[in-house]
Structures are given as structure tokens and as C-alpha cells.
XYZ file of C-alpha atoms in Angstrom:
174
model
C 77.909 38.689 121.153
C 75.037 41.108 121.435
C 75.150 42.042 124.527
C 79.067 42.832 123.442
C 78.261 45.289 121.248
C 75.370 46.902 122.917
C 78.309 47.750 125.496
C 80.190 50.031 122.900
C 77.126 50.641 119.911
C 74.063 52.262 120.062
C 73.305 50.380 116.863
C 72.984 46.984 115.355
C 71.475 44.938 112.589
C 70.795 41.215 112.866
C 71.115 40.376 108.889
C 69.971 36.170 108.288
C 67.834 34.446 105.539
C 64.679 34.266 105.995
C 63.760 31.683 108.918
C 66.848 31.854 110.180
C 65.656 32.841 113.912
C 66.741 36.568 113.424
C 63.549 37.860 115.984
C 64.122 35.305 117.843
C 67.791 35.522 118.743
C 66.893 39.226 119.618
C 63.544 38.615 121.416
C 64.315 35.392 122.989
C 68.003 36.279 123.425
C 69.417 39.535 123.570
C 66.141 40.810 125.588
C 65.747 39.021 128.177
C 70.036 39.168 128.744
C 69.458 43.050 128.609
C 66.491 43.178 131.315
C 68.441 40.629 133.584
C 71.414 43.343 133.305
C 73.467 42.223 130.847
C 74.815 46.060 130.806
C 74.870 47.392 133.881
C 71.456 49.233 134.245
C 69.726 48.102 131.294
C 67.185 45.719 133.094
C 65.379 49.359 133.456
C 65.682 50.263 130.074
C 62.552 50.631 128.207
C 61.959 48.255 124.901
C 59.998 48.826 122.235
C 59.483 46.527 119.542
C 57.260 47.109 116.204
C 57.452 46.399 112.417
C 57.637 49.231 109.875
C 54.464 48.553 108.378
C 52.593 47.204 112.166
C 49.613 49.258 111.135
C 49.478 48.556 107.874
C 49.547 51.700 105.086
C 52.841 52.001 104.206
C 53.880 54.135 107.528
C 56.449 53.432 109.737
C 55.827 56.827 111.512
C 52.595 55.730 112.852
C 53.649 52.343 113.714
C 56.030 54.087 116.092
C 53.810 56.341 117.404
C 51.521 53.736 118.059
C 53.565 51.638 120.150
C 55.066 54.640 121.707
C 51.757 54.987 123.500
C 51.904 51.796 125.096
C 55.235 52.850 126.349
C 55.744 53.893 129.875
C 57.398 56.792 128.534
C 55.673 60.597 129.026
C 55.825 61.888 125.238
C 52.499 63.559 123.351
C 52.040 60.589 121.210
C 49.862 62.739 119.005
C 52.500 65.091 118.377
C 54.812 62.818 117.432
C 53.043 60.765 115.279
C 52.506 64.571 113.380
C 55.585 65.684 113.326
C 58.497 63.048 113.187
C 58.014 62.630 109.637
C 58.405 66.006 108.962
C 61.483 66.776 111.810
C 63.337 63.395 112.136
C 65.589 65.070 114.612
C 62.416 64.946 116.923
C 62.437 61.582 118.538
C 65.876 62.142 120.098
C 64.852 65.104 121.916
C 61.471 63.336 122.621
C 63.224 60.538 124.191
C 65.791 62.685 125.982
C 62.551 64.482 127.448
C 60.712 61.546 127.826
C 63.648 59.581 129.699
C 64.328 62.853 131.991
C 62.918 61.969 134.911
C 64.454 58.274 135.083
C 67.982 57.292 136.324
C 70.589 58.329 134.309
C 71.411 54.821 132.919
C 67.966 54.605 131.311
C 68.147 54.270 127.676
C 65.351 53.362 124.686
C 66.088 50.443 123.207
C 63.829 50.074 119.947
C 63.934 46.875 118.210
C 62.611 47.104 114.541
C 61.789 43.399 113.342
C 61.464 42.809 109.653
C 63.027 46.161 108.588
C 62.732 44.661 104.993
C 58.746 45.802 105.508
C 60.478 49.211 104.951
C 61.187 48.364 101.062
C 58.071 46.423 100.548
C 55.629 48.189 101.889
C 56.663 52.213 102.308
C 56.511 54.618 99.909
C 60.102 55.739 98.712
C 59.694 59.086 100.213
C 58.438 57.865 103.469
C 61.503 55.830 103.726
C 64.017 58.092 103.739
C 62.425 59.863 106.374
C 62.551 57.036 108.300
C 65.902 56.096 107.921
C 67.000 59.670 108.259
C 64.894 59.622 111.681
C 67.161 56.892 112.456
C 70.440 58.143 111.934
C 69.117 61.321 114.216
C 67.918 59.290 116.395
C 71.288 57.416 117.102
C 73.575 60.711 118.141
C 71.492 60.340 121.407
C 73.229 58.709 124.375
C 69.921 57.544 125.186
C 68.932 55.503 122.756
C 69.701 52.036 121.156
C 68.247 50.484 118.222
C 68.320 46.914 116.583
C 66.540 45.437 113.619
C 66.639 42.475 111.902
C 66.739 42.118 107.634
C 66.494 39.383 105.669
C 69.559 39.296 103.805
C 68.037 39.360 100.607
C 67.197 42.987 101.242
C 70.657 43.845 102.349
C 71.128 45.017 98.707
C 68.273 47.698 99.600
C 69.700 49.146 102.949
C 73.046 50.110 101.125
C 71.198 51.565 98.119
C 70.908 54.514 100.839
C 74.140 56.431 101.812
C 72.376 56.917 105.684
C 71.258 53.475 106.113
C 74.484 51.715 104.751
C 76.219 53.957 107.196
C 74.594 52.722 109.522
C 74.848 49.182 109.133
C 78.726 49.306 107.423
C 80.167 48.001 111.060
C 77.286 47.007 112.744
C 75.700 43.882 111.331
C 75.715 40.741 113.094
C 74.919 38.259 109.916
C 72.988 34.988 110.893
């Protein structure tokens, strides 16, 4: 189911209680069925999976960054990790730019696990950055994204007219 709407979204939030198997199911599930080809071409898409608060400090920005660097991707890690907060718009054009010299059917897929980290740990401010980053992020053709939430902080994603855009038709509940 998934790998069904990865054919026709470019985003998707895995919403379960907590314990429920929500990474798993994506990192044990939907993964591995994506780099065996599950859509044609995405066993050479590039994943990258981090928690909002990976680095600790309440910034999602620099968890990104950070794992962006271990990413076979060609992007200035410095500058984004500068400026994303800032231009949220960026990381579309960074991985448009990044993903230029790869076959067309390359696409980022970023997975986000425990996206609730984003209301316990991130200063209000800092969040809707992110989540405005996000929604930028998505008008690319070139990049996916799915999180998972424990449900009890589904309250907290629609609180915010961008997120519960986001996740209004694209929630796979657990």
C-alpha cells in the first residue's frame, strides 16, 4: 500500500500509536520494496533518513544538513545548513541541482522518523520553518518524503494550516 501511493504522491505520513512498528513498516518495508524497484527506477533513488531533533538542540535544520553530508549527493552542506532555515524554498532547488547529473528517474526520498520530535523538542518558530521547508520542498518532481507520528501528536500537525495540508489525504494510519 506504500509503494501504491509513492506511485501517484510525493508525500506520506505513517500515523500509529506508539510501538506500533511505524519505522519499521517504512524501514523494513517500504525501503527495501523501493530499492528492489518497487517504482520503476527507484532502486537508484537516494534515501535519507533522520529525526528532527538527531543532533539534539531543538534543530531540525541541522539534523538535515548533517545527514545530507553523508549523502552521495553534491550540495555545499555548509550552505545549507545556513540558509534553509532562513529560505525554505532552498532544498528543492538544492536537490534539483544536486540530482542533475543522475538519470532522470532519480528522486530524494527523505524519511523523517518520529516527526512528533518536531513538537517536543523545537522551538515554535523553528517549526514552522520546517514545515514550511516541507511544503516547498514537495512542488519538486524530485523529491519524496515520508514520516511517521505517533498519533497522539496528530492533534499537533493539524494545529498548522501547511502541515495539515499536507497530511489531509496522505496518512496511512497504523
Amino acid at each position: 500500500e506504500l509503494v501504491a501511493h509513492f506511485k501517484k504522491q510525493s508525500f506520506l505520513a505513517v500515523i500509529g500509536a506508539s510501538g506500533s512498528g511505524k519505522s519499521s513498516l517504512v524501514g523494513a518495508g517500504l525501503l527495501p520494496r523501493l530499492l528492489n524497484n518497487a517504482i520503476p527506477g527507484s532502486q537508484d533513488w537516494v534515501i535519507l533518513r533522520f529525526t528532527p531533533d538527531e543532533l539534539g538542540g531543538g534543530n531540525p535544520f541541522a539534523a538535515l544538513a548533517a545527514i545530507l553530508r553523508e549523502a552521495p549527493l553534491k550540495v555545499d552542506v555548509q550552505y545549507l545548513a545556513d540558509h534553509l532555515r532562513a529560505h525554505p524554498a532552498n532544498l528543492a532547488m538544492l536537490c534539483e541541482d544536486a540530482l542533475s547529473e543522475y538519470p532522470e528517474w532519480v528522486k530524494v526520498l527523505f524519511f523523517i522518523d518520529q516527526f512528533e520530535e518536531l513538537f517536543t523538542r523545537v522551538k515554535d518558530e523553528t517549526k514552522e520553518a520546517f514545515v514550511a521547508m516541507l511544503d516547498q520542498v514537495l512542488k519538486s518532481e524530485k523529491v519524496r518524503v515520508v514520516l511517521t507520528l505517533r498519533a497522539d501528536f496528530y492533534i499537533r500537525c493539524v494545529e498548522s494550516p501547511a502541515m495539515a495540508t499536507l497530511i489531509k489525504d496522505n496518512t496511512y494510519p497504523l
